[in-house]
PDB file of C-alpha atoms in Angstrom:
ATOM      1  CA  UNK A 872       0.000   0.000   0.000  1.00 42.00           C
ATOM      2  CA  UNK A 873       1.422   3.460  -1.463  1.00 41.00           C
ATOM      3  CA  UNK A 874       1.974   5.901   1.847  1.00 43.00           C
ATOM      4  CA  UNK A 875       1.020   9.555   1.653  1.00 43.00           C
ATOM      5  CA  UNK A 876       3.821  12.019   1.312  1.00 44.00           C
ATOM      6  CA  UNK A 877       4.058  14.247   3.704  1.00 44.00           C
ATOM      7  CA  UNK A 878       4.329  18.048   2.858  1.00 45.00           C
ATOM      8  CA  UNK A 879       8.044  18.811   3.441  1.00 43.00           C
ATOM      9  CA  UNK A 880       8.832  16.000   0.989  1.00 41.00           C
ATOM     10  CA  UNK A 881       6.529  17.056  -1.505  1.00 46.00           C
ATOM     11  CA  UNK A 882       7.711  20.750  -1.494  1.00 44.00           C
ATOM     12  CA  UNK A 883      11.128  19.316  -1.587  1.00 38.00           C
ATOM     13  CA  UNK A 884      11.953  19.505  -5.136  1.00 43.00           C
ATOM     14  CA  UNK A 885      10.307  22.639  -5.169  1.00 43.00           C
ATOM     15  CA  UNK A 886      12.476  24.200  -2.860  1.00 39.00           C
ATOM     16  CA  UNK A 887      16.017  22.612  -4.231  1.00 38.00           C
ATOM     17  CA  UNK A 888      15.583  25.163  -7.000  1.00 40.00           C
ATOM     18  CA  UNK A 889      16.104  27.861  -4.284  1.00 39.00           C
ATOM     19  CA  UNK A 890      20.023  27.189  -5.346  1.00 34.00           C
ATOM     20  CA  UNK A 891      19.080  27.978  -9.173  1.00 38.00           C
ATOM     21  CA  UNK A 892      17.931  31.376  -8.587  1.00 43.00           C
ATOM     22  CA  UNK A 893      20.250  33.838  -9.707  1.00 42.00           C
ATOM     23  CA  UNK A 894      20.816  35.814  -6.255  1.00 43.00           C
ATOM     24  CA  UNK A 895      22.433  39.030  -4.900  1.00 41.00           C
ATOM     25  CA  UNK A 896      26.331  38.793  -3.773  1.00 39.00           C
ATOM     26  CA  UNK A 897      29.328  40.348  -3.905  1.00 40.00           C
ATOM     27  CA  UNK A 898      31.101  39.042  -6.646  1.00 38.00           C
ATOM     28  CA  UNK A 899      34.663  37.763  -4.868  1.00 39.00           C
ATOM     29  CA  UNK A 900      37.654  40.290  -5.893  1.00 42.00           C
ATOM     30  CA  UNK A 901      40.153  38.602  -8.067  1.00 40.00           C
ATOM     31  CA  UNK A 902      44.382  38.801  -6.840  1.00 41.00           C
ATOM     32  CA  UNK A 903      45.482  41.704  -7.326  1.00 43.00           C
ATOM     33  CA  UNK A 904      48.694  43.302  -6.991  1.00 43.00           C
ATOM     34  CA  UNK A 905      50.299  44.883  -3.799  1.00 42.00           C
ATOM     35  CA  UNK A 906      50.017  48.536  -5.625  1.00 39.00           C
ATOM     36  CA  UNK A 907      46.402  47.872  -5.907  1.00 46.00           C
ATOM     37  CA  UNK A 908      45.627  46.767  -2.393  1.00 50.00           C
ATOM     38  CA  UNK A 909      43.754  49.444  -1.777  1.00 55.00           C
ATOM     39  CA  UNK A 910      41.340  49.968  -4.601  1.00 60.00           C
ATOM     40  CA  UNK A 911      37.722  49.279  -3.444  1.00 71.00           C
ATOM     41  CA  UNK A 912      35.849  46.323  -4.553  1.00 81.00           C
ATOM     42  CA  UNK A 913      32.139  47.298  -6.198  1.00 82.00           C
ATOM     43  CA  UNK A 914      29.050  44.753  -5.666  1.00 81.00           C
ATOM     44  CA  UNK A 915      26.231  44.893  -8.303  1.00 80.00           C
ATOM     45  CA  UNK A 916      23.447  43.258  -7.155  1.00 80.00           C
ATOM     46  CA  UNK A 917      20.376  41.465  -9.190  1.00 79.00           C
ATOM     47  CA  UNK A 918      17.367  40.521  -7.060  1.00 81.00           C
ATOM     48  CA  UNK A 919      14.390  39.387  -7.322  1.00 82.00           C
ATOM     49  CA  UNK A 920      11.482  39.259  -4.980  1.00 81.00           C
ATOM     50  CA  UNK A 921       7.701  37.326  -5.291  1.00 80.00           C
ATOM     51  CA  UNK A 922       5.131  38.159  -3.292  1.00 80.00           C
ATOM     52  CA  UNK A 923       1.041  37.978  -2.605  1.00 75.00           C
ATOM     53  CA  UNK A 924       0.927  41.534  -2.819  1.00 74.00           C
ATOM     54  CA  UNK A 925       1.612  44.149  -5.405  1.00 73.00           C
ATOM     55  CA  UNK A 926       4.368  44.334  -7.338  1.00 74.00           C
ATOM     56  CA  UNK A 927       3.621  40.293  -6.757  1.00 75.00           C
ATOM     57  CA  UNK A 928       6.862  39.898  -8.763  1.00 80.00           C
ATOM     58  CA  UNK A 929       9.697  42.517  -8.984  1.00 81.00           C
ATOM     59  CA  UNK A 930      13.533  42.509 -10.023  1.00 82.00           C
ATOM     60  CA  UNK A 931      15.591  45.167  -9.653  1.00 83.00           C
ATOM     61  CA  UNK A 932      19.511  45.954 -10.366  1.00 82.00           C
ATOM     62  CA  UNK A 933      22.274  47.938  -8.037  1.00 82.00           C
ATOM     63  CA  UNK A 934      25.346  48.918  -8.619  1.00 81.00           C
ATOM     64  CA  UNK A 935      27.272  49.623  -5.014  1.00 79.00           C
ATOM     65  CA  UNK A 936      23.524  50.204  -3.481  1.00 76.00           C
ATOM     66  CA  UNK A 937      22.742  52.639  -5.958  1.00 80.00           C
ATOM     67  CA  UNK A 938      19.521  51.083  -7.576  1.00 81.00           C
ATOM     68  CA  UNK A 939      20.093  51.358 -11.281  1.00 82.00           C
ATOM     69  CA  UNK A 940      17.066  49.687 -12.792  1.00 80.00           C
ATOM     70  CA  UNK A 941      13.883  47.445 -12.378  1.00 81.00           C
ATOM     71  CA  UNK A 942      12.303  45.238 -14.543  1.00 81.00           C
ATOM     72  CA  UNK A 943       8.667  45.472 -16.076  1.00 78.00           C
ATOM     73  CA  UNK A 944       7.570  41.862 -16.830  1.00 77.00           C
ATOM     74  CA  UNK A 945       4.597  43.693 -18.531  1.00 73.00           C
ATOM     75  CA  UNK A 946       6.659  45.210 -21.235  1.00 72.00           C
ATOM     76  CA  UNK A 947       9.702  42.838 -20.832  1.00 75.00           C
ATOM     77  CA  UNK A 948      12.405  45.542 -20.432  1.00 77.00           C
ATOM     78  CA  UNK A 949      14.214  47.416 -17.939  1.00 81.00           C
ATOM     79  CA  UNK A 950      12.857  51.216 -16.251  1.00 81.00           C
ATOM     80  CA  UNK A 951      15.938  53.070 -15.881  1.00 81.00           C
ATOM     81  CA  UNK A 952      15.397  55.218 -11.825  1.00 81.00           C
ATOM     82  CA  UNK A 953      17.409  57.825 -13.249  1.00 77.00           C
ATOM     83  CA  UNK A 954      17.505  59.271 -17.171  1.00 76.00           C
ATOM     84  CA  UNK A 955      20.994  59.004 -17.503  1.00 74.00           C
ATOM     85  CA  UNK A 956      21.093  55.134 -17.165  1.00 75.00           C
ATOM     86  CA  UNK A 957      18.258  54.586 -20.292  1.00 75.00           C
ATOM     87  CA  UNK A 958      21.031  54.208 -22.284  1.00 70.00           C
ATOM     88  CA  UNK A 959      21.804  50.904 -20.380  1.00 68.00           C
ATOM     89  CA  UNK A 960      18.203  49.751 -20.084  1.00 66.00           C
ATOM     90  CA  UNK A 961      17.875  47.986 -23.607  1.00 67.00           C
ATOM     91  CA  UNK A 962      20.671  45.205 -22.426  1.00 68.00           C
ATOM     92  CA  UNK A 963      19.249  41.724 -23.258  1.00 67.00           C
ATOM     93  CA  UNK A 964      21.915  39.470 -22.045  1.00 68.00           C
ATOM     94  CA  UNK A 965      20.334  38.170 -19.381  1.00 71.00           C
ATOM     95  CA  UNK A 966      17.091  37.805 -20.829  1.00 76.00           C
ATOM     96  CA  UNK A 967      17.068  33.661 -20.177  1.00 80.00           C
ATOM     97  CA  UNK A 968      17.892  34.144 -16.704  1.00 80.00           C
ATOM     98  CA  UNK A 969      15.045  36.668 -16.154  1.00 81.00           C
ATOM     99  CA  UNK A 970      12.090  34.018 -17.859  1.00 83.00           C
ATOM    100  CA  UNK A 971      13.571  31.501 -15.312  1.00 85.00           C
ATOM    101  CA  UNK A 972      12.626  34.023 -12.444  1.00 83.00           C
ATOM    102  CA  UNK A 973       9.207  34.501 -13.741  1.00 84.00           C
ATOM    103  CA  UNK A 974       8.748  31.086 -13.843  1.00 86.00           C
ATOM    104  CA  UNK A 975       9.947  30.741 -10.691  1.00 84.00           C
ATOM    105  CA  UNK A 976       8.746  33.169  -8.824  1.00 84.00           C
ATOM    106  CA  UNK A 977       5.083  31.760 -10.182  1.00 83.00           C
ATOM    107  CA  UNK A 978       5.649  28.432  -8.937  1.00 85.00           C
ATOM    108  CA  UNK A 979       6.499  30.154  -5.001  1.00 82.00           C
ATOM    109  CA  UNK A 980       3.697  32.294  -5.202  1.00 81.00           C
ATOM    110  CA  UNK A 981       0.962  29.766  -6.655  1.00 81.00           C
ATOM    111  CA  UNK A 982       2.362  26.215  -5.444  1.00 80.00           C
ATOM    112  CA  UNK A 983       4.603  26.837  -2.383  1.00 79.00           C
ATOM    113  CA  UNK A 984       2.915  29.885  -0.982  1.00 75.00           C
ATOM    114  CA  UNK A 985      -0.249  28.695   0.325  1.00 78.00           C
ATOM    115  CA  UNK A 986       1.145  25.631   1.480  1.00 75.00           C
ATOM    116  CA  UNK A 987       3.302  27.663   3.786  1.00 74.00           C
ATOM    117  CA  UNK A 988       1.021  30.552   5.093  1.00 76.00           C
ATOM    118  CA  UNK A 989       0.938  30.507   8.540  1.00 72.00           C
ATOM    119  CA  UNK A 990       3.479  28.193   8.822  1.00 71.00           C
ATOM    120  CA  UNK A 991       6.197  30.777   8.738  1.00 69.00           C
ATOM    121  CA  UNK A 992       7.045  34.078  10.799  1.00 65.00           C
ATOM    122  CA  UNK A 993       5.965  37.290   9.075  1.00 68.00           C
ATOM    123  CA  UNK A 994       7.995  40.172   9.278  1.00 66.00           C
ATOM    124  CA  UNK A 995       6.924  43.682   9.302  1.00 76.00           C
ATOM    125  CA  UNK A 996       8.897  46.925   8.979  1.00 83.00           C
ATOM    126  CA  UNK A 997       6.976  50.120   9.784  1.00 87.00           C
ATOM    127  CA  UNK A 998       8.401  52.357   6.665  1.00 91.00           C
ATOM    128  CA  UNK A 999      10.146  55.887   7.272  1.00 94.00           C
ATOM    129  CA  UNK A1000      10.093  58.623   4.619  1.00 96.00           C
ATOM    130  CA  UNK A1001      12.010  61.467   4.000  1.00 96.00           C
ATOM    131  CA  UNK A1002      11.608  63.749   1.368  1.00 96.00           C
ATOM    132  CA  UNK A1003      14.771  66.669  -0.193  1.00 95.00           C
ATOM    133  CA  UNK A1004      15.628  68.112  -3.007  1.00 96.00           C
ATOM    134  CA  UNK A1005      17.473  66.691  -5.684  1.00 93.00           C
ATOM    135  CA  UNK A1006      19.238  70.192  -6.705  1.00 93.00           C
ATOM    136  CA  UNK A1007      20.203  72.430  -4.521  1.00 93.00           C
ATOM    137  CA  UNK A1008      17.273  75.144  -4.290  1.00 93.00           C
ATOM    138  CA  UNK A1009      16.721  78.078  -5.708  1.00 93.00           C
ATOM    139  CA  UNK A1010      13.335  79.443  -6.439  1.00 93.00           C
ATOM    140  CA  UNK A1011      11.987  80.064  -9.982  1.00 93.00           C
ATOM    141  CA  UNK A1012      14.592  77.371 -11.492  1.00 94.00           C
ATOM    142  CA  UNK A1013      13.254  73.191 -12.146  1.00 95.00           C
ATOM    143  CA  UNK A1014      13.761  70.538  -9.309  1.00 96.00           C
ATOM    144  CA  UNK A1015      13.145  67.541  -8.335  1.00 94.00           C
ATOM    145  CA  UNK A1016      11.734  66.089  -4.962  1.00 95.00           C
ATOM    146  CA  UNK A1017      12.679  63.056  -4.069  1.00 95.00           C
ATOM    147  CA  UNK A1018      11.050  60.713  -1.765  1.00 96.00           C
ATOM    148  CA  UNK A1019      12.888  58.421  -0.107  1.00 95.00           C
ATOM    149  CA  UNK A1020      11.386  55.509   2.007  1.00 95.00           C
ATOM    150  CA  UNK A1021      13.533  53.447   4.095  1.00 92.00           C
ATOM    151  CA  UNK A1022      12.700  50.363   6.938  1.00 90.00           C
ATOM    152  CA  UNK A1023      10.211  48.231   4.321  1.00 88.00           C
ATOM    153  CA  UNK A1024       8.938  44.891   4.703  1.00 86.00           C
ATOM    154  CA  UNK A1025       7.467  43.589   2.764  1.00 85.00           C
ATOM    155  CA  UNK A1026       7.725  46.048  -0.661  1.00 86.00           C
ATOM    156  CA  UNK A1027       4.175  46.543  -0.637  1.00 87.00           C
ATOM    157  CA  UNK A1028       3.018  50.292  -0.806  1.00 89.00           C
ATOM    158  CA  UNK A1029       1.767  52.929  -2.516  1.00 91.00           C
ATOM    159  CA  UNK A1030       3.113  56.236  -2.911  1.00 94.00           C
ATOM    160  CA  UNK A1031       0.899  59.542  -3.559  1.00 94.00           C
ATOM    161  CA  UNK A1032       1.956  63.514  -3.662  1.00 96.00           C
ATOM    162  CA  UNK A1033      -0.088  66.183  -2.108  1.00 96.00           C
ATOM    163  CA  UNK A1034       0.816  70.305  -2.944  1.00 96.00           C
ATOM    164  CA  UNK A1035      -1.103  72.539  -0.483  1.00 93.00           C
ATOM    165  CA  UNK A1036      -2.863  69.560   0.230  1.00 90.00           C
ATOM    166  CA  UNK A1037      -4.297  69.037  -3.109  1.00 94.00           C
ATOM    167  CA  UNK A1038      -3.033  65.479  -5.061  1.00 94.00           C
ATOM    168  CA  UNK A1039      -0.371  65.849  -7.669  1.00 94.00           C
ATOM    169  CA  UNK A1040      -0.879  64.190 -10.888  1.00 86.00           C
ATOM    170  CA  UNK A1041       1.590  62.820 -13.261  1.00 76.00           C
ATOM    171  CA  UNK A1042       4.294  61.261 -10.310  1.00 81.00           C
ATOM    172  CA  UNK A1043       6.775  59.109 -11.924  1.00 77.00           C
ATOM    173  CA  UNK A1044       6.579  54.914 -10.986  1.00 79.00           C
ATOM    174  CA  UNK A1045       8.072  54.486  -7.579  1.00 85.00           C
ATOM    175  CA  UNK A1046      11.273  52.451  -7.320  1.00 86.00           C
ATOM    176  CA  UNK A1047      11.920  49.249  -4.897  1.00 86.00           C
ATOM    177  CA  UNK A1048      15.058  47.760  -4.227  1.00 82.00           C
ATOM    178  CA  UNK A1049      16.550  45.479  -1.703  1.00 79.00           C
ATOM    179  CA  UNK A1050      19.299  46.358   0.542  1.00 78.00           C
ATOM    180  CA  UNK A1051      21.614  44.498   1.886  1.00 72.00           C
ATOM    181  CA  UNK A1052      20.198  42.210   4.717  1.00 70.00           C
ATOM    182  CA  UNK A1053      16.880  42.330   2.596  1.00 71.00           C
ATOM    183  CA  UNK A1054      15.051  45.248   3.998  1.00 80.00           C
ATOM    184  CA  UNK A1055      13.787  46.956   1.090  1.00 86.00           C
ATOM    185  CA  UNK A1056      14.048  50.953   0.266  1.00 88.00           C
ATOM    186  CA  UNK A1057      12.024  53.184  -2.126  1.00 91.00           C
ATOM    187  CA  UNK A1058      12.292  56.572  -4.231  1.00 91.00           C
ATOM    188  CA  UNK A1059       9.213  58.159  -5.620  1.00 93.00           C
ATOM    189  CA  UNK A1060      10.254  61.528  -7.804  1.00 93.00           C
ATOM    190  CA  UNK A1061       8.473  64.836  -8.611  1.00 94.00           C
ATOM    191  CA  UNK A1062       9.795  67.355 -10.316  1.00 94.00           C
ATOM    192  CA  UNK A1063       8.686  70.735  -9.697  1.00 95.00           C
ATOM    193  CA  UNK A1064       9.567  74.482  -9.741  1.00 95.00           C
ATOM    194  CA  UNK A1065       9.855  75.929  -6.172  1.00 95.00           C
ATOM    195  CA  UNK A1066       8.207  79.052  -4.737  1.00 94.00           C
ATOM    196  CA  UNK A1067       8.558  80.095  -0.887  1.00 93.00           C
ATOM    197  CA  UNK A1068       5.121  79.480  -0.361  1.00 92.00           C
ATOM    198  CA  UNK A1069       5.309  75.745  -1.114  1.00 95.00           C
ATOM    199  CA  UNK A1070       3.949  72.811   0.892  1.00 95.00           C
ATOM    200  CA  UNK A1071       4.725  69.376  -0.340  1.00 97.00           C
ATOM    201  CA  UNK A1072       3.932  66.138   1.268  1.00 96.00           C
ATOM    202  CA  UNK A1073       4.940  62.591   0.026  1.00 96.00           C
ATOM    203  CA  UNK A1074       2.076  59.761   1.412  1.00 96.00           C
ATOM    204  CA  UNK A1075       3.054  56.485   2.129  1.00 95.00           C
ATOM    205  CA  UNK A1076       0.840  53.420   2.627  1.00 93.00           C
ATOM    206  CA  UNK A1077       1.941  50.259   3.358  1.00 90.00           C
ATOM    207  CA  UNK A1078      -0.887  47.952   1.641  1.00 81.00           C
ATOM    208  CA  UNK A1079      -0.266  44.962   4.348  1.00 78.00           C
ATOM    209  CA  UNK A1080      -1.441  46.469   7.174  1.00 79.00           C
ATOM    210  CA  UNK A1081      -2.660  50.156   6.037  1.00 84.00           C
ATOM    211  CA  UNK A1082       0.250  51.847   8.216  1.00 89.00           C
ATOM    212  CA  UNK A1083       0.458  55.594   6.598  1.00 93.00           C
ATOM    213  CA  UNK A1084       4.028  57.938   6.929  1.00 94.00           C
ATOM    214  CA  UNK A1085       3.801  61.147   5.995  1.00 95.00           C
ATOM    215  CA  UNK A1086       6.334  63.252   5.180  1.00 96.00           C
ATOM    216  CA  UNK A1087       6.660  67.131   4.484  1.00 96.00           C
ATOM    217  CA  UNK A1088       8.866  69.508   2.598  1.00 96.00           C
ATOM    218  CA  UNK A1089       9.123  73.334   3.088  1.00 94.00           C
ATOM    219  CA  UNK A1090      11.616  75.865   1.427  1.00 92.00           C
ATOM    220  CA  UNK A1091      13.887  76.545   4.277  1.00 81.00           C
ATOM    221  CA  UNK A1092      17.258  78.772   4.593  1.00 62.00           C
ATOM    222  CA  UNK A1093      16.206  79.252   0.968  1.00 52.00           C
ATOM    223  CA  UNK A1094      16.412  82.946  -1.272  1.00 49.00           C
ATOM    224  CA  UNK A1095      15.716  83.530  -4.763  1.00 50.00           C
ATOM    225  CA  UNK A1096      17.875  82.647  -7.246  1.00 48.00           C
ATOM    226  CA  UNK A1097      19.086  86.079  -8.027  1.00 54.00           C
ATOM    227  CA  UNK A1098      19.704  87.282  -4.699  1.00 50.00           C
ATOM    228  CA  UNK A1099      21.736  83.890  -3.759  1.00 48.00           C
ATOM    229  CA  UNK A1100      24.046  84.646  -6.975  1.00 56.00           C
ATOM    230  CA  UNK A1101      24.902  88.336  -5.795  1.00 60.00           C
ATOM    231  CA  UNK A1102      25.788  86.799  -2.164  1.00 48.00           C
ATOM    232  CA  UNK A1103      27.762  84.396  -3.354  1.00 51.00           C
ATOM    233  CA  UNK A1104      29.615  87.081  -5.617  1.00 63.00           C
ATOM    234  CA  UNK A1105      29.705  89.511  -2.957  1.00 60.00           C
ATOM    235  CA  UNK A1106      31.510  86.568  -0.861  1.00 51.00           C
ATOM    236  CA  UNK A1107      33.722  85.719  -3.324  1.00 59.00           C
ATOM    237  CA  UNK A1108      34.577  89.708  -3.531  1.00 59.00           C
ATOM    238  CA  UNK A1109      34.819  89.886   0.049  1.00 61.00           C
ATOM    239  CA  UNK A1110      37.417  87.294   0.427  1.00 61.00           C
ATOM    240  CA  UNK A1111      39.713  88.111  -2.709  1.00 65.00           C
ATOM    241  CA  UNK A1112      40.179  91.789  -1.013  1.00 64.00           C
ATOM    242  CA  UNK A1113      40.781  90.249   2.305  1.00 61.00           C
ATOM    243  CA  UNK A1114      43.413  87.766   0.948  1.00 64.00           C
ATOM    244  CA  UNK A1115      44.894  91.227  -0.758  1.00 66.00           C
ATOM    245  CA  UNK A1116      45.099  92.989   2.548  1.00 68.00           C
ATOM    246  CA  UNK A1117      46.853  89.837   4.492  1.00 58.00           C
ATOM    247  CA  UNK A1118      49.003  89.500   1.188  1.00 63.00           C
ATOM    248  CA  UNK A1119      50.010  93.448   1.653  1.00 65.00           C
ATOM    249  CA  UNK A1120      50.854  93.219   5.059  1.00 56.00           C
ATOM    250  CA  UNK A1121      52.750  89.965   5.064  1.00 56.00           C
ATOM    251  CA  UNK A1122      55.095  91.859   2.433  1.00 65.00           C
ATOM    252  CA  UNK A1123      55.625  94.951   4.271  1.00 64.00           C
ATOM    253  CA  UNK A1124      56.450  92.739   7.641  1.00 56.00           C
ATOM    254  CA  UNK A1125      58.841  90.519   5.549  1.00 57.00           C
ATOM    255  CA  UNK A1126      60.693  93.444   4.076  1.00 61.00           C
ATOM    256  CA  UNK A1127      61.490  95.205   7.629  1.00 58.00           C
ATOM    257  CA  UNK A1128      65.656  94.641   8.734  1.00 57.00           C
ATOM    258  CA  UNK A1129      65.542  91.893  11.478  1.00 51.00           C
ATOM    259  CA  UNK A1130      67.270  93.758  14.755  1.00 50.00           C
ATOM    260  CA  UNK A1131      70.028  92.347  15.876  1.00 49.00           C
ATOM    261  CA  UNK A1132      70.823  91.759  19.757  1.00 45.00           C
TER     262      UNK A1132
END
């Protein structure tokens, strides 16, 4: 008489193709020579992450924690964060290692999912925002704000703009990535053109258990862009006749005889 299997040997197989997922590490330095002992090793980083929630599948790309791209499995190519990597995002290479992570990733979420819910310890992470400038400011000239969220677990959210408390249209995609230690971080981006009287707020809701940060931006120690160009001239002034007068003097104290005893 055949024996049931239990479940740990049936997900076995399943879970053996943990080690064929391509994975985030730090790719081990090669010898180098003793003049070169102290150049700095880079990681770049490819991870992906399934999930119940949305994204339920995302993969993302860093180079020394600086998240470079993600994926959209929709349109099967890479979203650069930043417009000076699109030039990167058409790279195909790895295109048969991505369909195995959809595939895989599938088979977690559908077969070995539910057959481990509540089975396993969930984690949360209450998720911190901060929101600065990308430029430095200066009224009347284009920005960016950038919204950075920090402490999440799971990558679930969503990510709205408010300006004087009215919603913002036409925010760019918002950005996941994992971090080393797999807590996951966020940017959300907005670009703008600031005036003293602006209120910004970036909204953050984390979809697994509705937990909303808030966080605000004001102009602060800011001036116009005009009036910050004639300080900084007047600075610049101020110091070139000071270094003239200390120059002067240093001459005039050289040049005097020495006295003798």
């Amino acid at each position: 008489m055949d024996h049931a299997r239990s479940p740990g040997v049936q997900l076995l197989p399943l879970l053996q193709l943990l080690w064929l997922l391509p994975h985030s590490r730090a790719v081990p330095a090669a010898p180098t020579a003793a003049w070169r002992d102290g150049a700095r090793n880079h990681t770049f980083r490819h991870t992906v992450f399934c999930q119940n929630g949305s994204p339920s599948m995302a993969l993302t790309e860093t180079y020394d924690e600086d998240q470079l791209f993600s994926f959209d499995f929709s349109r099967n190519t890479r979203v650069p964060r930043l417009p000076e990597f699109a030039g990167w995002a058409q790279d195909q290479g790895d295109a048969s290692a991505i369909v195995f992570d959809k595939g895989f990733c599938e088979i977690m979420t559908q077969e070995v999912g539910p057959k481990l819910d509540g089975k396993i310890p969930v984690s949360r992470g209450l998720p911190v925002a901060e929101v600065f400038t990308m430029k430095p400011l200066e009224f009347g000239k284009p920005n960016t704000l950038v919204c950075f969220i920090s402490n999440l677990f799971p990558p679930t959210l969503t990510v709205s703009w408010e300006h004087q408390e009215t919603p913002v249209e036409g925010v760019s995609p918002t950005f996941v990535s994992a971090t080393e230690g797999l807590i996951f971080q966020a940017f959300s981006y907005l670009n703008f053109t600031p005036e003293p009287s602006d209120l910004f707020s970036c909204i953050v809701t984390h979809e697994i258990d509705r937990y909303t940060a808030v966080a605000y931006w004001v102009p602060q120690n800011s001036m116009p862009s005009d009036l910050l160009e004639n300080v900084l001239c007047g600075v610049a002034f101020g110091l070139g006749l000071l270094g003239l007068i200390v120059g002067t003097v240093l001459i005039i104290y050289f040049q005097k005889p020495c006295s003798g005893e």
